[in-house]
mmCIF file of C-alpha atoms in Angstrom:
data_model
loop_
_atom_site.group_PDB
_atom_site.id
_atom_site.type_symbol
_atom_site.label_atom_id
_atom_site.label_comp_id
_atom_site.label_asym_id
_atom_site.label_seq_id
_atom_site.Cartn_x
_atom_site.Cartn_y
_atom_site.Cartn_z
ATOM 1 C CA MET R 15 12.474 -1.995 -7.520
ATOM 2 C CA ILE R 16 11.504 1.610 -8.828
ATOM 3 C CA ALA R 17 8.935 0.775 -11.845
ATOM 4 C CA SER R 18 6.926 3.073 -13.910
ATOM 5 C CA GLN R 19 3.314 2.120 -14.251
ATOM 6 C CA ASN R 20 2.846 4.002 -17.379
ATOM 7 C CA ASN R 21 3.721 6.776 -19.776
ATOM 8 C CA PHE R 22 2.642 9.773 -18.385
ATOM 9 C CA SER R 23 5.440 12.673 -18.122
ATOM 10 C CA PHE R 24 5.360 15.856 -16.439
ATOM 11 C CA ASN R 25 7.103 17.956 -19.343
ATOM 12 C CA LEU R 26 9.927 18.362 -17.213
ATOM 13 C CA ALA R 27 12.666 19.009 -19.909
ATOM 14 C CA LEU R 28 16.578 19.548 -18.404
ATOM 15 C CA ILE R 29 14.506 19.981 -14.965
ATOM 16 C CA ASP R 30 13.932 16.504 -14.190
ATOM 17 C CA HIS R 31 17.472 15.559 -15.441
ATOM 18 C CA ALA R 32 19.627 17.837 -13.023
ATOM 19 C CA ILE R 33 17.372 16.498 -9.794
ATOM 20 C CA VAL R 34 18.668 13.219 -10.991
ATOM 21 C CA ASN R 35 23.218 13.910 -11.470
ATOM 22 C CA ALA R 36 22.620 16.299 -8.186
ATOM 23 C CA LEU R 37 21.573 13.158 -6.498
ATOM 24 C CA GLN R 38 23.981 11.096 -8.130
ATOM 25 C CA GLU R 39 26.677 13.653 -7.590
ATOM 26 C CA ALA R 40 26.146 14.156 -4.062
ATOM 27 C CA LEU R 41 25.502 10.295 -2.704
ATOM 28 C CA GLU R 42 27.891 8.350 -5.283
ATOM 29 C CA HIS R 43 31.050 11.191 -5.090
ATOM 30 C CA ILE R 44 30.846 13.974 -3.067
ATOM 31 C CA MET R 45 30.024 11.412 -0.026
ATOM 32 C CA PRO R 46 32.442 8.969 -0.117
ATOM 33 C CA GLU R 47 35.117 11.498 -0.645
ATOM 34 C CA ILE R 48 34.060 13.127 2.652
ATOM 35 C CA MET R 49 34.589 9.928 4.115
ATOM 36 C CA SER R 50 37.248 8.884 2.481
ATOM 37 C CA ASP R 51 39.351 12.643 3.151
ATOM 38 C CA HIS R 52 38.020 12.091 7.037
ATOM 39 C CA HIS R 53 39.024 8.175 7.526
ATOM 40 C CA LEU R 54 35.474 7.900 8.353
ATOM 41 C CA SER R 55 34.009 3.815 8.295
ATOM 42 C CA GLU R 56 31.169 4.116 9.683
ATOM 43 C CA ARG R 57 28.131 5.078 8.518
ATOM 44 C CA ASN R 58 26.536 6.557 12.109
ATOM 45 C CA GLY R 59 24.184 9.724 11.366
ATOM 46 C CA TYR R 60 24.944 9.177 7.529
ATOM 47 C CA GLY R 61 21.244 9.637 6.208
ATOM 48 C CA GLN R 62 20.866 12.909 7.571
ATOM 49 C CA PHE R 63 23.919 13.947 7.387
ATOM 50 C CA ARG R 64 23.903 13.399 2.957
ATOM 51 C CA TRP R 65 21.641 15.445 2.772
ATOM 52 C CA ASN R 66 24.112 18.285 2.857
ATOM 53 C CA PRO R 67 25.674 17.377 -0.068
ATOM 54 C CA ILE R 68 22.617 16.529 -2.021
ATOM 55 C CA ILE R 69 21.081 20.125 -1.159
ATOM 56 C CA ALA R 70 24.334 22.132 -2.363
ATOM 57 C CA GLN R 71 24.217 19.982 -5.382
ATOM 58 C CA LEU R 72 20.382 20.716 -6.261
ATOM 59 C CA ARG R 73 21.684 24.495 -6.313
ATOM 60 C CA ASP R 74 24.520 23.881 -8.132
ATOM 61 C CA LYS R 75 22.641 21.603 -10.756
ATOM 62 C CA CYS R 76 19.166 23.444 -10.801
ATOM 63 C CA GLN R 77 19.048 26.595 -10.057
ATOM 64 C CA HIS R 78 21.025 27.327 -12.719
ATOM 65 C CA LEU R 79 18.433 27.205 -15.030
ATOM 66 C CA GLY R 80 16.836 30.037 -14.020
ATOM 67 C CA TRP R 81 13.506 28.020 -13.614
ATOM 68 C CA LEU R 82 13.350 26.971 -10.255
ATOM 69 C CA GLU R 83 13.729 28.446 -6.811
ATOM 70 C CA LEU R 84 15.471 26.359 -4.126
ATOM 71 C CA ASN R 85 14.685 27.058 -0.795
ATOM 72 C CA ILE R 86 15.042 24.926 2.985
ATOM 73 C CA CYS R 87 11.760 24.619 5.040
ATOM 74 C CA PRO R 88 12.753 23.838 8.530
ATOM 75 C CA ARG R 89 11.773 21.002 10.277
ATOM 76 C CA GLY R 90 12.680 20.178 13.569
ATOM 77 C CA GLY R 91 16.374 19.388 13.893
ATOM 78 C CA TRP R 92 16.670 19.142 10.513
ATOM 79 C CA LYS R 93 15.596 20.807 7.431
ATOM 80 C CA THR R 94 13.837 19.556 3.370
ATOM 81 C CA PRO R 95 15.019 20.915 0.246
ATOM 82 C CA VAL R 96 12.088 22.897 -1.523
ATOM 83 C CA LEU R 97 11.997 23.708 -4.953
ATOM 84 C CA PHE R 98 9.631 25.751 -6.515
ATOM 85 C CA HIS R 99 8.585 26.041 -10.434
ATOM 86 C CA HIS R 100 6.875 29.419 -10.826
ATOM 87 C CA SER R 101 6.001 28.609 -14.562
ATOM 88 C CA SER R 102 3.705 26.016 -13.661
ATOM 89 C CA GLY R 103 3.368 26.517 -9.846
ATOM 90 C CA TYR R 104 4.210 23.025 -8.560
ATOM 91 C CA ILE R 105 6.819 22.697 -5.432
ATOM 92 C CA PHE R 106 9.045 19.075 -5.507
ATOM 93 C CA THR R 107 10.422 17.981 -2.738
ATOM 94 C CA LEU R 108 13.010 14.652 -2.117
ATOM 95 C CA MET R 109 12.564 11.233 0.032
ATOM 96 C CA THR R 110 14.154 7.995 0.188
ATOM 97 C CA GLU R 111 11.618 5.347 -0.436
ATOM 98 C CA ASP R 112 12.201 3.882 2.583
ATOM 99 C CA THR R 113 11.321 6.578 4.508
ATOM 100 C CA PHE R 114 8.305 7.479 2.182
ATOM 101 C CA LYS R 115 6.893 3.777 2.833
ATOM 102 C CA GLY R 116 7.244 4.116 6.481
ATOM 103 C CA ILE R 117 5.458 7.925 6.142
ATOM 104 C CA GLN R 118 2.678 6.103 4.524
ATOM 105 C CA ARG R 119 1.321 3.652 7.334
ATOM 106 C CA ARG R 120 2.105 5.719 9.835
ATOM 107 C CA LYS R 121 -1.368 6.485 11.855
ATOM 108 C CA ASP R 122 -0.568 10.604 12.747
ATOM 109 C CA LYS R 123 1.067 11.209 9.093
ATOM 110 C CA GLY R 124 -0.987 14.097 8.633
ATOM 111 C CA LYS R 125 1.216 15.941 11.472
ATOM 112 C CA HIS R 126 4.144 15.047 8.405
ATOM 113 C CA TYR R 127 5.344 18.016 5.990
ATOM 114 C CA LEU R 128 4.606 15.524 3.349
ATOM 115 C CA CYS R 129 0.730 15.669 3.535
ATOM 116 C CA GLY R 130 0.391 19.528 3.766
ATOM 117 C CA ALA R 131 2.300 18.781 0.302
ATOM 118 C CA ALA R 132 -0.181 16.232 -1.151
ATOM 119 C CA HIS R 133 -2.890 18.854 -0.015
ATOM 120 C CA PHE R 134 -1.865 21.347 -2.749
ATOM 121 C CA ASN R 135 -2.875 18.519 -4.959
ATOM 122 C CA GLU R 136 -6.235 18.335 -6.249
ATOM 123 C CA GLU R 137 -8.130 15.037 -8.288
ATOM 124 C CA LEU R 138 -5.923 12.359 -8.024
ATOM 125 C CA GLU R 139 -6.867 8.903 -8.831
ATOM 126 C CA ALA R 140 -4.680 6.406 -6.647
ATOM 127 C CA GLN R 141 -2.629 3.718 -8.666
ATOM 128 C CA TYR R 142 -4.737 0.044 -8.025
ATOM 129 C CA GLU R 143 -2.261 -1.554 -6.139
ATOM 130 C CA GLN R 144 -2.098 1.506 -3.904
ATOM 131 C CA LEU R 145 -5.628 1.667 -3.312
ATOM 132 C CA GLU R 146 -5.353 -2.148 -2.036
ATOM 133 C CA LEU R 147 -2.670 -1.395 0.741
ATOM 134 C CA ALA R 148 -5.479 0.479 2.635
ATOM 135 C CA LEU R 149 -3.339 2.984 4.045
ATOM 136 C CA PRO R 150 -5.024 5.193 7.242
ATOM 137 C CA GLY R 151 -6.396 8.945 6.225
ATOM 138 C CA VAL R 152 -5.486 11.683 8.160
ATOM 139 C CA SER R 153 -7.776 12.624 10.793
ATOM 140 C CA ALA R 154 -10.665 15.811 11.269
ATOM 141 C CA ASP R 155 -8.115 16.283 14.469
ATOM 142 C CA LEU R 156 -4.945 17.210 12.192
ATOM 143 C CA GLU R 157 -6.295 18.877 9.659
ATOM 144 C CA GLU R 158 -4.598 22.084 11.564
ATOM 145 C CA CYS R 159 -1.585 20.151 10.844
ATOM 146 C CA VAL R 160 -1.456 19.769 7.149
ATOM 147 C CA TYR R 161 -2.119 23.491 6.890
ATOM 148 C CA ARG R 162 0.319 24.610 9.212
ATOM 149 C CA SER R 163 3.199 22.485 7.181
ATOM 150 C CA GLN R 164 1.345 23.661 3.398
ATOM 151 C CA GLU R 165 2.338 27.517 5.238
ATOM 152 C CA GLN R 166 5.913 26.494 5.839
ATOM 153 C CA LEU R 167 7.047 25.007 2.268
ATOM 154 C CA ALA R 168 5.209 28.204 1.035
ATOM 155 C CA GLN R 169 6.586 30.628 3.226
ATOM 156 C CA ALA R 170 10.278 28.499 2.636
ATOM 157 C CA ILE R 171 9.737 29.559 -1.246
ATOM 158 C CA HIS R 172 7.980 32.901 -0.696
ATOM 159 C CA ALA R 173 4.853 32.184 -1.477
ATOM 160 C CA GLU R 174 1.406 31.923 -0.913
ATOM 161 C CA VAL R 175 -0.214 29.006 -0.319
ATOM 162 C CA GLY R 176 -2.761 29.982 -3.015
ATOM 163 C CA GLU R 177 0.470 29.882 -5.514
ATOM 164 C CA ILE R 178 0.672 26.316 -5.431
ATOM 165 C CA LYS R 179 -1.095 24.416 -7.505
ATOM 166 C CA GLY R 180 0.428 21.125 -6.403
ATOM 167 C CA HIS R 181 3.293 18.837 -5.449
ATOM 168 C CA ILE R 182 5.743 16.420 -7.024
ATOM 169 C CA LEU R 183 7.482 13.966 -4.851
ATOM 170 C CA VAL R 184 10.839 12.724 -5.899
ATOM 171 C CA LEU R 185 10.989 9.427 -4.756
ATOM 172 C CA PHE R 186 14.944 7.813 -4.797
ATOM 173 C CA ASP R 187 16.247 4.297 -3.995
ATOM 174 C CA THR R 188 19.837 3.765 -2.731
ATOM 175 C CA TYR R 189 22.216 0.744 -2.090
ATOM 176 C CA GLY R 190 25.399 1.548 0.236
ATOM 177 C CA ASP R 191 26.950 4.758 -2.382
ATOM 178 C CA ARG R 192 25.435 4.105 -5.006
ATOM 179 C CA LEU R 193 21.908 5.429 -6.662
ATOM 180 C CA LEU R 194 19.715 2.751 -7.842
ATOM 181 C CA GLY R 195 16.649 4.813 -9.107
ATOM 182 C CA VAL R 196 14.982 7.820 -8.904
ATOM 183 C CA ARG R 197 11.142 8.484 -9.841
ATOM 184 C CA ALA R 198 8.686 11.732 -9.718
ATOM 185 C CA VAL R 199 4.753 10.846 -8.351
ATOM 186 C CA ARG R 200 1.667 12.796 -6.899
ATOM 187 C CA LEU R 201 0.218 11.659 -4.192
ATOM 188 C CA THR R 202 -3.128 11.666 -3.241
ATOM 189 C CA HIS R 203 -4.080 12.930 0.351
ATOM 190 C CA SER R 204 -3.875 10.357 1.963
ATOM 191 C CA LEU R 205 -0.336 9.314 0.362
ATOM 192 C CA GLU R 206 -0.884 6.864 -2.175
ATOM 193 C CA ILE R 207 0.830 7.099 -5.233
ATOM 194 C CA SER R 208 -1.525 8.036 -8.026
ATOM 195 C CA ASN R 209 -1.240 7.647 -11.876
ATOM 196 C CA GLU R 210 0.705 10.503 -12.504
ATOM 197 C CA GLU R 211 4.125 8.887 -12.186
ATOM 198 C CA GLU R 212 7.191 8.692 -13.996
ATOM 199 C CA ASN R 213 10.637 6.908 -13.827
ATOM 200 C CA TRP R 214 13.568 8.769 -14.102
ATOM 201 C CA SER R 215 15.718 6.417 -13.431
ATOM 202 C CA HIS R 216 17.293 6.348 -17.318
ATOM 203 C CA PHE R 217 19.340 9.534 -16.075
ATOM 204 C CA ILE R 218 21.249 8.215 -14.264
ATOM 205 C CA GLY R 219 24.870 7.912 -15.516
ATOM 206 C CA MET R 220 23.998 10.187 -17.926
ATOM 207 C CA PRO R 221 26.177 13.152 -18.390
ATOM 208 C CA TYR R 222 24.983 16.424 -17.554
ATOM 209 C CA ALA R 223 26.262 19.798 -17.935
ATOM 210 C CA ALA R 224 26.121 22.274 -15.222
ATOM 211 C CA ASP R 225 27.577 25.295 -16.303
ATOM 212 C CA LEU R 226 26.022 25.652 -19.498
ATOM 213 C CA THR R 227 23.678 28.635 -19.951
ATOM 214 C CA VAL R 228 20.150 28.101 -20.699
ATOM 215 C CA ILE R 229 17.771 30.344 -21.669
ATOM 216 C CA PRO R 230 15.239 31.037 -18.164
ATOM 217 C CA GLN R 231 12.120 29.286 -19.379
ATOM 218 C CA GLN R 232 8.932 32.148 -19.584
ATOM 219 C CA ASN R 233 6.084 31.778 -17.647
ATOM 220 C CA ASP R 234 3.685 32.235 -20.103
ATOM 221 C CA THR R 235 2.886 28.719 -20.316
ATOM 222 C CA GLU R 236 1.137 28.977 -23.538
ATOM 223 C CA ASP R 237 4.274 29.298 -25.310
ATOM 224 C CA GLU R 238 5.147 26.162 -26.439
ATOM 225 C CA GLU R 239 8.995 26.134 -26.511
ATOM 226 C CA THR R 240 11.155 23.455 -27.806
ATOM 227 C CA LEU R 241 13.842 22.511 -25.168
ATOM 228 C CA VAL R 242 17.312 20.838 -25.814
ATOM 229 C CA GLU R 243 18.556 17.991 -23.189
ATOM 230 C CA LEU R 244 21.950 19.144 -22.252
ATOM 231 C CA LEU R 245 24.695 16.293 -22.716
#
């Protein structure tokens, strides 16, 4: 069960709702329709295949905002979506809760792109519960793998490594064709969840209109602009 540890906010009005809506549309509507249309009763390979409609929905729901760039980062035999928020310099990647837990405990996790992404984050404190996990660190011999992952992520969104100011991981939990919860977190270099965590689950089921015109956000972060939620 996803639970927020505090009232921290990334202040990503509209972006948070768009990402959750993209996940829900892909998982709860498009994938069941695909299986029904093709008379599929088994889910062999379902886990990786469902990323295709997720990526398509992220493009549909997020790119129209004009604030996010979405591209694909090759990862072996498949590709992971990478979103870039130009104004803040943050990149976003997405992952299921179960996959994330497995990566956290890997002794060779430095080979996974998530460690490269987490190394964009600086000066983060792990939640106390995460510290108790005593997760393995990233050995020095894997530092080259970490930097290579950073380069791949930067290339995916047509940026330089130094232009990326941080990474936000969007974790989601599912059961069958239902989206149960979504949260956004920032990670320490050892992949502990930091104190910067925000629960986005309240957006599940909330109407969202992706076809409305939204004025692109300016890159000047000093301009405080009131954002109105799309309903």
